[in-house]
Coordinates of C-alpha atoms in Angstrom, one line a residue:
M1364 CA -0.3 18.8 37.3
H1365 CA 2.1 17.7 34.8
Q1366 CA 5.6 19.7 34.6
P1367 CA 7.2 19.1 31.2
H1368 CA 10.7 20.1 31.3
A1369 CA 10.8 24.1 30.3
E1370 CA 14.4 24.9 30.1
P1371 CA 15.7 24.8 26.7
R1372 CA 17.8 21.4 26.2
R1373 CA 21.4 21.7 26.3
S1374 CA 23.3 21.1 22.6
I1375 CA 26.3 22.2 20.9
Y1376 CA 25.0 22.9 17.6
Y1377 CA 21.1 23.2 18.0
Q1378 CA 19.3 26.2 19.6
Y1379 CA 16.2 24.6 21.3
Q1380 CA 13.0 26.7 21.4
V1381 CA 10.8 25.8 24.4
H1382 CA 7.1 26.6 23.4
A1383 CA 4.0 28.0 25.7
P1384 CA 2.0 25.2 26.8
W1385 CA -1.9 24.8 26.0
L1386 CA -3.9 25.8 28.7
A1387 CA -7.9 24.9 28.9
S1388 CA -8.5 27.8 31.2
A1389 CA -7.2 30.0 27.9
H1390 CA -9.7 28.4 25.8
P1391 CA -13.4 27.6 25.4
P1392 CA -15.1 24.4 26.8
Q1393 CA -14.1 21.9 24.4
D1394 CA -16.4 20.1 21.9
R1395 CA -16.6 16.5 20.5
K1396 CA -13.3 16.6 17.9
K1397 CA -12.9 14.9 14.6
V1398 CA -9.2 13.6 15.2
V1399 CA -7.1 13.6 18.3
I1400 CA -3.1 12.8 17.4
V1401 CA -1.1 12.0 20.8
G1402 CA 2.7 12.8 20.0
A1403 CA 4.2 15.4 18.2
G1404 CA 7.1 13.3 16.9
P1405 CA 7.9 13.1 13.2
I1406 CA 5.2 10.8 12.6
G1407 CA 2.7 12.6 14.5
L1408 CA 3.6 15.9 13.1
F1409 CA 3.2 14.8 9.8
A1410 CA -0.1 12.8 10.2
A1411 CA -1.4 16.3 11.3
L1412 CA -0.5 17.9 8.4
E1413 CA -1.8 15.2 6.0
L1414 CA -5.2 15.1 7.5
A1415 CA -5.1 18.9 7.2
R1416 CA -4.1 18.6 3.5
L1417 CA -6.9 16.4 3.1
G1418 CA -9.2 19.1 4.8
V1419 CA -9.6 17.1 8.3
P1420 CA -9.2 19.1 11.1
S1421 CA -6.7 17.7 14.0
V1422 CA -6.1 18.6 17.7
L1423 CA -2.2 17.1 18.1
L1424 CA -1.1 16.8 22.1
E1425 CA 2.7 16.9 22.9
S1426 CA 3.6 16.2 26.7
E1427 CA 6.9 18.1 25.9
L1428 CA 7.2 22.1 25.3
Q1429 CA 10.3 21.6 22.7
V1430 CA 11.6 18.7 19.8
S1431 CA 13.2 15.6 21.0
E1432 CA 16.5 15.5 22.4
G1433 CA 19.1 14.4 20.0
S1434 CA 19.8 14.0 16.5
R1435 CA 17.8 10.2 16.7
A1436 CA 16.7 9.6 13.5
I1437 CA 19.0 11.1 11.2
V1438 CA 18.8 9.2 7.7
F1439 CA 15.9 9.7 5.7
T1440 CA 15.1 7.6 2.2
R1441 CA 14.1 9.2 -1.0
R1442 CA 10.7 7.5 -0.5
S1443 CA 10.4 9.4 2.4
M1444 CA 11.4 12.9 1.1
E1445 CA 8.7 12.1 -1.8
I1446 CA 6.2 11.6 0.9
L1447 CA 7.6 14.8 3.3
Q1448 CA 7.2 17.2 -0.4
Q1449 CA 3.6 16.3 -0.2
V1450 CA 3.3 18.4 3.2
G1451 CA 5.9 20.9 1.9
V1452 CA 8.9 20.5 4.3
D1453 CA 11.0 19.0 1.5
A1454 CA 12.8 21.9 0.8
P1455 CA 14.2 23.3 4.3
I1456 CA 15.6 19.7 3.9
T1457 CA 17.0 19.7 1.0
A1458 CA 18.6 22.8 1.3
N1459 CA 20.1 21.6 5.1
G1460 CA 20.6 18.0 4.6
L1461 CA 23.8 15.9 3.3
P1462 CA 22.9 13.7 0.3
W1463 CA 24.2 10.6 0.1
R1464 CA 24.0 7.4 -1.7
F1465 CA 27.2 4.7 -0.5
G1466 CA 28.1 2.9 2.0
N1467 CA 31.6 1.1 3.2
S1468 CA 31.9 -2.2 5.3
F1469 CA 35.6 -2.6 6.5
Y1470 CA 37.1 -5.5 8.2
R1471 CA 40.5 -5.9 9.5
G1472 CA 41.5 -2.3 8.0
Q1473 CA 40.2 -3.8 4.9
R1474 CA 37.1 -2.5 2.5
V1475 CA 35.2 -5.8 1.9
Y1476 CA 32.2 -4.1 0.4
R1477 CA 30.6 -1.2 -1.0
M1478 CA 27.2 -0.3 -1.6
E1479 CA 25.9 1.8 -4.6
A1480 CA 22.4 3.1 -3.8
P1481 CA 20.7 3.2 -7.4
H1482 CA 20.1 7.5 -8.7
D1483 CA 19.0 8.4 -11.8
P1484 CA 17.9 11.5 -13.6
D1485 CA 14.6 11.0 -13.0
D1486 CA 14.8 11.2 -9.1
R1487 CA 14.3 14.6 -7.8
F1488 CA 16.0 13.2 -4.4
F1489 CA 19.0 11.3 -3.8
P1490 CA 18.7 7.8 -1.9
M1491 CA 19.4 9.1 1.3
I1492 CA 20.1 12.6 3.0
N1493 CA 21.4 13.1 6.5
L1494 CA 19.5 15.4 9.2
Q1495 CA 19.2 15.6 12.7
Q1496 CA 15.9 15.0 13.9
Q1497 CA 15.5 18.3 15.7
Y1498 CA 15.6 20.0 12.5
L1499 CA 13.6 17.8 10.8
E1500 CA 11.1 18.3 13.7
Q1501 CA 11.5 21.8 14.2
Y1502 CA 10.4 22.4 10.1
L1503 CA 7.2 19.8 10.7
T1504 CA 6.3 22.1 13.7
E1505 CA 6.8 25.2 11.7
A1506 CA 4.6 24.2 9.3
V1507 CA 1.7 22.3 11.4
L1508 CA 1.8 25.9 13.7
A1509 CA 1.1 27.8 10.3
H1510 CA -2.0 25.5 9.6
P1511 CA -5.4 26.8 10.6
L1512 CA -6.6 23.2 10.8
I1513 CA -4.0 22.1 13.5
D1514 CA -4.5 22.4 17.0
M1515 CA -1.2 22.1 18.5
R1516 CA -1.6 21.5 22.1
W1517 CA 2.3 21.7 23.7
G1518 CA 2.6 20.5 27.5
N1519 CA -0.3 18.0 27.1
R1520 CA -0.1 14.6 28.6
V1521 CA -2.5 12.2 27.9
T1522 CA -2.9 10.2 31.2
R1523 CA -6.2 7.7 30.4
V1524 CA -7.9 6.7 27.6
D1525 CA -11.5 5.5 27.2
P1526 CA -12.4 3.8 23.8
K1527 CA -16.4 3.8 23.3
D1528 CA -18.4 2.7 20.5
S1529 CA -18.5 6.2 18.5
F1530 CA -16.0 8.2 20.0
V1531 CA -12.7 8.1 22.6
R1532 CA -12.8 9.6 25.7
V1533 CA -9.0 11.3 26.5
D1534 CA -8.1 12.7 29.8
V1535 CA -5.1 15.2 29.4
D1536 CA -2.7 16.8 32.3
T1537 CA -1.5 19.9 31.8
P1538 CA 0.9 22.4 33.9
E1539 CA -1.9 23.9 35.4
G1540 CA -4.1 20.6 36.1
P1541 CA -6.1 18.1 34.1
Y1542 CA -9.1 18.3 31.6
S1543 CA -11.1 15.8 29.2
L1544 CA -11.1 15.7 25.5
E1545 CA -14.0 13.6 23.2
S1546 CA -12.9 12.5 19.6
D1547 CA -14.3 10.5 17.0
W1548 CA -10.9 9.0 16.4
L1549 CA -7.5 8.9 18.0
V1550 CA -4.5 8.5 16.2
A1551 CA -1.4 7.0 18.5
A1552 CA 1.8 8.1 17.7
D1553 CA 3.6 8.5 20.7
G1554 CA 6.5 6.4 20.2
A1555 CA 8.0 3.0 21.0
R1556 CA 7.4 3.6 24.7
S1557 CA 3.5 4.2 23.6
G1558 CA 1.2 5.2 26.8
I1559 CA -1.8 4.5 24.6
R1560 CA -0.4 1.3 23.8
A1561 CA 0.0 0.5 27.3
M1562 CA -3.3 2.1 28.7
M1563 CA -5.1 -0.1 26.1
D1564 CA -2.8 -3.4 27.3
L1565 CA -1.8 -4.1 24.1
K1566 CA 1.3 -6.6 23.0
L1567 CA 3.5 -6.2 20.6
E1568 CA 4.6 -9.6 18.7
G1569 CA 8.3 -10.7 17.1
A1570 CA 12.0 -10.4 18.8
S1571 CA 14.3 -8.5 21.1
Y1572 CA 17.8 -8.9 20.7
E1573 CA 20.4 -8.8 23.2
G1574 CA 22.9 -6.4 21.1
R1575 CA 23.1 -3.1 22.4
F1576 CA 24.6 0.0 21.0
V1577 CA 25.5 3.4 22.3
I1578 CA 24.7 6.2 20.0
A1579 CA 26.9 9.3 20.4
D1580 CA 26.8 12.7 18.4
I1581 CA 30.3 14.3 18.4
R1582 CA 31.7 17.4 17.0
I1583 CA 34.7 16.7 14.7
D1584 CA 36.1 17.9 11.8
L1585 CA 37.2 14.5 9.9
P1586 CA 38.2 15.0 6.3
L1587 CA 35.8 11.9 5.1
P1588 CA 33.2 11.5 2.5
T1589 CA 29.2 11.7 3.3
E1590 CA 28.9 7.6 3.1
R1591 CA 28.1 4.9 5.6
L1592 CA 31.1 3.7 7.5
A1593 CA 30.3 0.0 9.2
F1594 CA 33.3 -1.6 11.1
F1595 CA 33.1 -5.5 11.5
D1596 CA 34.8 -6.9 14.8
P1597 CA 37.8 -4.0 15.4
D1598 CA 40.8 -5.0 17.8
W1599 CA 39.3 -2.5 20.3
N1600 CA 35.6 -3.7 20.4
P1601 CA 36.4 -7.4 19.1
G1602 CA 33.2 -9.3 18.0
N1603 CA 31.4 -6.3 17.9
T1604 CA 30.5 -3.5 15.3
I1605 CA 30.8 0.0 14.8
L1606 CA 28.8 2.3 12.5
M1607 CA 29.5 6.0 11.6
H1608 CA 27.4 8.5 9.8
R1609 CA 28.5 12.6 8.7
E1610 CA 25.6 14.7 10.3
P1611 CA 25.5 18.7 9.0
H1612 CA 26.9 21.1 11.4
G1613 CA 30.2 19.4 11.6
I1614 CA 28.3 16.4 13.6
W1615 CA 29.5 12.8 13.6
R1616 CA 27.4 9.5 14.5
V1617 CA 29.2 7.1 16.5
D1618 CA 27.4 3.7 17.0
Y1619 CA 29.2 0.9 18.5
Q1620 CA 28.0 -2.3 20.1
L1621 CA 28.2 -3.3 23.9
P1622 CA 30.0 -5.9 25.2
A1623 CA 26.8 -8.8 26.6
D1624 CA 27.9 -8.1 30.1
E1625 CA 27.8 -4.6 30.1
T1626 CA 24.8 -2.1 31.6
P1627 CA 23.8 1.0 29.8
E1628 CA 24.9 3.2 32.9
Q1629 CA 28.2 1.6 32.8
A1630 CA 28.2 2.3 29.2
L1631 CA 27.3 6.1 29.3
A1632 CA 30.0 6.9 31.9
P1633 CA 32.1 9.4 30.5
E1634 CA 35.1 7.4 30.7
S1635 CA 33.7 4.9 28.7
L1636 CA 32.4 7.2 26.0
K1637 CA 35.8 9.2 25.9
A1638 CA 37.8 6.0 25.8
R1639 CA 35.9 4.2 22.7
I1640 CA 35.5 7.1 21.2
D1641 CA 39.0 8.1 21.0
A1642 CA 39.8 4.3 20.1
Q1643 CA 37.3 4.3 17.2
L1644 CA 39.2 7.6 15.8
A1645 CA 42.6 6.2 16.6
M1646 CA 41.5 3.3 14.3
I1647 CA 40.6 5.2 11.4
G1648 CA 43.3 7.1 11.5
H1649 CA 42.3 10.3 13.1
G1650 CA 43.5 9.4 16.7
G1651 CA 44.0 12.8 18.9
T1652 CA 41.9 14.8 16.7
P1653 CA 40.0 16.8 19.2
W1654 CA 36.4 16.8 19.8
A1655 CA 33.4 17.0 21.7
M1656 CA 30.3 15.2 22.9
D1657 CA 26.7 17.0 22.1
W1658 CA 24.5 13.9 23.0
C1659 CA 24.6 10.3 23.7
S1660 CA 22.0 7.4 24.4
V1661 CA 22.0 3.5 24.5
Y1662 CA 19.6 1.5 21.9
S1663 CA 18.7 -2.4 21.7
A1664 CA 17.4 -4.0 18.7
R1665 CA 13.8 -4.9 18.7
A1666 CA 11.7 -6.0 15.7
L1667 CA 8.4 -5.9 17.4
T1668 CA 4.6 -5.0 15.9
L1669 CA 1.3 -5.0 16.6
P1670 CA -0.8 -7.5 15.4
D1671 CA -3.7 -5.0 14.5
Y1672 CA -3.1 -1.1 14.0
V1673 CA -6.6 -0.3 14.5
H1674 CA -8.9 -0.9 17.7
G1675 CA -11.9 0.4 17.2
R1676 CA -11.7 4.1 16.8
V1677 CA -7.9 4.4 18.2
L1678 CA -5.5 3.8 15.0
F1679 CA -1.6 3.3 15.8
T1680 CA 1.2 4.6 13.7
G1681 CA 5.1 4.8 13.7
D1682 CA 6.5 3.5 16.7
A1683 CA 3.7 3.4 18.5
A1684 CA 2.7 0.6 16.2
H1685 CA 6.1 -1.3 15.7
M1686 CA 9.7 -1.1 17.0
L1687 CA 12.4 -1.8 13.9
P1688 CA 16.2 -2.0 14.3
I1689 CA 18.4 0.7 13.3
F1690 CA 19.9 -0.9 10.5
G1691 CA 18.8 0.3 7.1
V1692 CA 17.3 3.4 8.7
R1693 CA 13.6 2.0 9.6
G1694 CA 12.2 4.0 11.8
A1695 CA 11.0 6.9 10.7
N1696 CA 10.9 6.3 7.3
T1697 CA 8.3 3.3 8.0
G1698 CA 6.6 5.8 10.1
W1699 CA 5.8 8.2 7.8
Q1700 CA 5.1 5.6 5.1
D1701 CA 2.2 4.5 8.0
A1702 CA 1.0 7.9 8.7
Q1703 CA 0.5 8.2 4.6
C1704 CA -1.3 5.0 3.9
M1705 CA -3.2 6.1 7.3
A1706 CA -4.3 9.5 6.7
W1707 CA -6.0 9.4 3.4
R1708 CA -8.3 6.6 4.5
L1709 CA -9.3 8.2 7.8
A1710 CA -9.8 11.3 6.1
F1711 CA -12.0 10.0 3.8
V1712 CA -13.8 8.6 6.4
V1713 CA -14.2 11.8 8.9
R1714 CA -15.6 13.2 5.7
G1715 CA -18.2 10.4 5.1
L1716 CA -16.4 9.4 1.2
A1717 CA -16.2 6.3 2.4
P1718 CA -17.2 2.8 5.3
E1719 CA -15.1 2.8 8.4
S1720 CA -14.0 -0.5 7.1
L1721 CA -11.7 0.9 4.7
L1722 CA -9.3 1.4 7.6
Q1723 CA -8.5 -2.0 8.4
S1724 CA -7.3 -2.1 4.7
Y1725 CA -4.3 0.5 6.5
S1726 CA -3.8 -2.4 9.1
S1727 CA -3.6 -5.1 7.0
E1728 CA -1.4 -3.2 4.4
R1729 CA 1.2 -2.1 7.1
V1730 CA 1.1 -4.8 9.6
A1731 CA 2.3 -6.8 6.1
A1732 CA 4.9 -4.1 5.9
A1733 CA 6.1 -4.7 9.2
W1734 CA 6.5 -8.0 9.3
E1735 CA 8.5 -7.8 5.9
I1736 CA 11.1 -5.3 7.5
I1737 CA 10.9 -7.2 10.5
D1738 CA 12.0 -10.5 8.4
E1739 CA 14.7 -8.1 6.4
A1740 CA 16.0 -6.4 9.1
G1741 CA 16.2 -9.4 11.5
K1742 CA 18.7 -10.6 8.7
S1743 CA 20.9 -7.7 9.2
T1744 CA 21.0 -7.6 12.8
R1745 CA 21.2 -11.3 13.2
F1746 CA 24.8 -10.2 11.5
M1747 CA 25.4 -7.1 13.2
T1748 CA 24.5 -8.6 16.8
P1749 CA 24.7 -12.4 16.0
P1750 CA 22.2 -14.1 19.2
T1751 CA 23.7 -17.3 19.3
R1752 CA 26.9 -18.9 19.0
G1753 CA 25.8 -20.4 16.0
F1754 CA 25.2 -17.4 14.1
R1755 CA 28.5 -15.8 15.0
L1756 CA 30.4 -18.5 13.8
L1757 CA 28.4 -18.2 10.5
R1758 CA 29.3 -14.5 10.7
D1759 CA 32.8 -14.7 11.7
A1760 CA 33.3 -17.2 8.8
V1761 CA 31.7 -14.9 6.2
L1762 CA 34.6 -12.1 7.5
S1763 CA 37.2 -14.2 6.9
L1764 CA 36.3 -15.1 3.5
S1765 CA 35.3 -11.6 2.6
L1766 CA 39.0 -10.9 2.9
S1767 CA 40.0 -13.1 -0.1
Q1768 CA 36.5 -13.4 -1.8
P1769 CA 34.5 -10.6 -3.5
F1770 CA 31.6 -13.1 -3.9
V1771 CA 30.9 -12.5 -0.2
G1772 CA 30.7 -8.8 -0.1
P1773 CA 27.0 -8.5 -0.7
L1774 CA 26.4 -9.8 2.6
Y1775 CA 27.1 -7.0 4.2
H1776 CA 24.5 -5.4 2.5
W1777 CA 22.1 -3.7 5.2
R1778 CA 19.1 -3.8 3.6
T1779 CA 18.0 -0.3 3.4
S1780 CA 14.2 0.7 4.2
R1781 CA 12.5 0.7 0.7
P1782 CA 8.9 1.5 0.2
H1783 CA 6.3 -1.2 0.4
E1784 CA 4.6 -2.4 -2.2
Y1785 CA 1.0 -3.2 -1.4
T1786 CA 0.9 -6.1 -4.1
H1787 CA -1.9 -7.9 -2.0
S1788 CA -4.2 -5.2 -1.0
P1789 CA -7.9 -5.3 -1.1
L1790 CA -8.0 -1.6 -2.6
N1791 CA -6.1 -3.1 -5.8
S1792 CA -8.5 -3.6 -9.1
A1793 CA -8.8 -7.4 -9.4
G1794 CA -9.9 -6.8 -13.3
D1795 CA -7.4 -4.5 -14.5
D1796 CA -4.5 -5.5 -17.0
N1797 CA -1.8 -5.6 -14.4
G1798 CA 0.0 -8.8 -15.4
L1799 CA 0.3 -7.8 -18.5
F1800 CA 2.7 -4.7 -18.4
K1801 CA 6.2 -5.8 -19.0
A1802 CA 7.8 -2.3 -17.1
G1803 CA 6.4 0.3 -14.8
P1804 CA 5.0 0.2 -11.2
G1805 CA 2.7 -2.6 -10.3
H1806 CA -0.2 -2.9 -8.2
G1807 CA 0.3 -1.2 -4.9
A1808 CA 3.9 0.2 -5.7
P1809 CA 4.7 3.7 -5.5
P1810 CA 4.8 5.9 -8.7
Q1811 CA 7.9 5.9 -10.7
N1812 CA 9.2 9.9 -10.7
I1813 CA 10.3 11.2 -14.2
R1814 CA 12.1 14.1 -14.9
L1815 CA 9.7 16.4 -16.9
G1816 CA 11.9 19.7 -16.6
A1817 CA 14.9 21.7 -15.3
D1818 CA 12.9 21.6 -11.7
D1819 CA 9.8 19.8 -12.7
Y1820 CA 8.8 16.0 -11.7
L1821 CA 6.2 14.1 -12.1
L1822 CA 5.3 13.3 -8.3
D1823 CA 5.2 17.3 -7.8
H1824 CA 2.0 16.9 -9.3
L1825 CA 0.4 13.4 -7.6
G1826 CA -1.0 12.7 -3.9
G1827 CA -4.0 14.1 -1.8
S1828 CA -6.7 12.5 -4.2
F1829 CA -7.2 9.7 -7.0
D1830 CA -4.9 10.4 -9.4
L1831 CA -5.4 9.1 -13.5
L1832 CA -3.0 9.0 -15.6
Y1833 CA -4.2 8.5 -19.4
F1834 CA -1.8 8.2 -22.1
T1835 CA -3.0 9.5 -25.3
D1836 CA -1.7 11.7 -28.2
G1837 CA -5.2 12.7 -29.0
P1838 CA -7.5 15.9 -28.1
A1839 CA -9.8 15.3 -25.5
I1840 CA -10.4 12.8 -22.9
P1841 CA -12.7 10.1 -24.0
E1842 CA -16.5 11.6 -22.9
A1843 CA -17.6 8.2 -21.0
L1844 CA -14.4 8.5 -18.8
R1845 CA -14.7 12.1 -18.3
K1846 CA -18.6 11.3 -16.5
V1847 CA -16.9 8.9 -14.4
V1848 CA -14.5 11.3 -12.9
A1849 CA -17.1 13.9 -13.0
A1850 CA -19.5 11.7 -10.9
T1851 CA -16.9 11.0 -8.4
R1852 CA -16.3 14.5 -7.7
A1853 CA -20.0 15.0 -7.5
G1854 CA -19.9 12.3 -4.5
G1855 CA -17.0 14.8 -2.9
V1856 CA -14.4 12.2 -4.1
P1857 CA -11.2 14.0 -5.1
M1858 CA -9.9 13.3 -8.2
R1859 CA -7.5 14.4 -11.0
V1860 CA -7.1 13.7 -14.3
V1861 CA -3.1 13.9 -16.0
A1862 CA -3.0 13.2 -19.9
V1863 CA 0.0 12.1 -20.4
G1864 CA 1.6 12.3 -24.5
A1865 CA 0.1 15.0 -26.0
A1866 CA 1.6 17.8 -27.4
E1867 CA -1.2 20.5 -26.7
P1868 CA -3.8 20.0 -23.9
V1869 CA -5.9 17.7 -23.9
A1870 CA -9.5 18.5 -23.1
G1871 CA -11.2 17.0 -19.9
A1872 CA -7.7 16.5 -18.1
D1873 CA -6.8 18.5 -15.2
L1874 CA -2.9 18.6 -16.6
T1875 CA -1.5 17.9 -19.7
L1876 CA 2.1 16.6 -19.8
A1877 CA 4.2 16.3 -23.3
D1878 CA 6.1 12.7 -23.6
A1879 CA 7.2 13.9 -27.1
D1880 CA 10.6 11.2 -26.8
G1881 CA 8.4 8.4 -25.3
H1882 CA 10.3 8.4 -22.2
F1883 CA 7.7 8.9 -20.1
R1884 CA 5.6 5.9 -21.9
Q1885 CA 8.9 3.6 -21.7
R1886 CA 9.2 3.8 -18.0
Y1887 CA 5.4 3.0 -17.3
G1888 CA 5.4 0.1 -19.8
V1889 CA 2.8 2.0 -21.9
L1890 CA 2.6 0.6 -25.6
A1891 CA -0.7 2.3 -27.3
G1892 CA -3.0 5.4 -26.5
G1893 CA -5.7 4.7 -24.0
A1894 CA -3.3 2.9 -21.4
A1895 CA -4.0 4.1 -18.2
Y1896 CA -2.8 4.5 -14.6
L1897 CA -4.9 4.9 -11.0
L1898 CA -3.2 6.3 -8.0
R1899 CA -4.7 6.1 -4.9
P1900 CA -4.4 9.7 -2.7
D1901 CA -1.2 8.2 -1.3
Q1902 CA 0.2 7.7 -4.5
H1903 CA 0.6 3.9 -4.6
I1904 CA -0.9 2.3 -7.8
C1905 CA -4.2 0.5 -7.6
A1906 CA -5.0 -0.2 -11.1
R1907 CA -3.3 0.1 -14.3
W1908 CA -4.9 -0.7 -17.8
M1909 CA -3.3 -1.1 -21.3
S1910 CA -6.9 0.3 -22.7
L1911 CA -9.2 1.5 -20.6
D1912 CA -12.9 1.9 -20.8
A1913 CA -15.5 3.7 -17.9
G1914 CA -17.1 0.3 -16.2
R1915 CA -13.1 -0.6 -15.8
L1916 CA -12.5 3.0 -13.8
Q1917 CA -16.0 2.9 -12.1
S1918 CA -15.3 -0.8 -10.8
A1919 CA -11.6 0.3 -9.6
L1920 CA -12.6 3.5 -7.8
K1921 CA -15.3 1.3 -5.6
T1922 CA -12.6 -1.5 -5.1
A1923 CA -10.0 1.4 -4.0
L1924 CA -13.0 3.3 -1.9
G1925 CA -13.7 0.2 0.0
G1926 CA -17.0 -0.4 -1.4
A1927 CA -18.1 3.3 0.2
A1928 CA -21.5 4.3 0.0
S1929 CA -20.6 7.3 -2.2
T1930 CA -19.9 5.1 -5.0
V1931 CA -23.7 4.7 -5.7
S1932 CA -23.6 8.3 -7.1
I1933 CA -20.6 7.2 -9.4
Q1934 CA -22.9 4.7 -10.7
R1935 CA -25.6 6.5 -11.3
G1936 CA -23.9 9.3 -12.7
A1937 CA -22.1 7.1 -15.5

């Protein structure tokens, strides 16, 4: 019988809550489920919430009884906050996190590069915000437990997965013994050590790097700003790299690279941790400042991905699908993009609005994103942890030059995680005017946020359906377009129309956004009325037109739905 850890984990700043295990004996016999999600980390929790927002129930299986131990993922990007806003957890993160936008690289006591992430008045969220993963999981868990479409099952460990042609059988162990569960679809969100991936004998592709880092969270009072600090080749850790981040509640993250011949056990010995953290504090001028350890671990840099995230009725997402280096905050931030990309497609398939083949575009989009990230992260990783003597010589040359040559500084840039643009997605419209636009988000890109008022932004109103941004000063959406929208909705496909530009409500639009100064139209590259953007339910652009007519909209919707059978009703209703 599975016996999860039943005592609250220890922390000097976070109070862990132990949840009661879900036991089959206390519930009626199990019918076949629509979706089962394995793993209640940040990605699995979000996936359940996003599916529920789209009307799809799920069972969420978590082997433990409490949120994860240690701060783990701590830096969340602007795009991640826009994604988390969709499921209503952005407010507590904003209220309790530490926003920032600058990063500093130091060599031999000199700052050799300062990164500045862009931020303008149209952005609701800062480029980055720091918050320990326990809090993030807590906010997501609270939302999950409050949602009637999500069946959260603590203390349930998956021991066997048996994929069939039309469903998946799952064997689950609990503190009172095993039970079996059948589901139309299984989502593997069970992390880097994915048991589902191992059970299905699936192999990751890519590279593992020799460099290992200790990750230590300490409580200490340091009079330093909330900015990323990176130190290269310090005297106390020659040839290696140290990173520091401020966290909420008086906690600082210290990541330092280990010598190649040191084992994790040696590195985590209390005397080793104390000596190295004391040396780092002394180097930055705060030696002797009292500190206390909260949590520590050892991390190895890997850049790996599955070649396919869809295996029959089993879908992989987050770290279960790929393992990415921490440099550039790519872990959870990439995973949320995975889950958002997957969830709307899976919801449409479950609800009969799209064919199962639509899920293949999830895999193609996100595998391409993973390889792009691996390429970028590999450059950062090879700079942080040179894998060969040649790379080390090159890195050391850059370090030396940076002391006197400012042009070398940008080579320190850590290539921060960014939202992938699905430029070559099969869901993009081939017959639109994408190439004619001189500004604005293009094919596959997430939308540019626009500030509409004191606490009102464009992305507050988009997502979860197909959104048509129609730019007009006129009193009404053209009748032919309204017929296509009506037929789309009649086929069960959620769709909203947002009119942009008019001072008064526009007939046929669900929302009208005035644009008296033309700022919205300028940011989106719109030159005249009748232009439009079509956004997928995950907010990414799938079509844009300088002038939209009914036939082009109808064609774009059909493409974005993967040739869904439901588009027949759209054609008949147009």
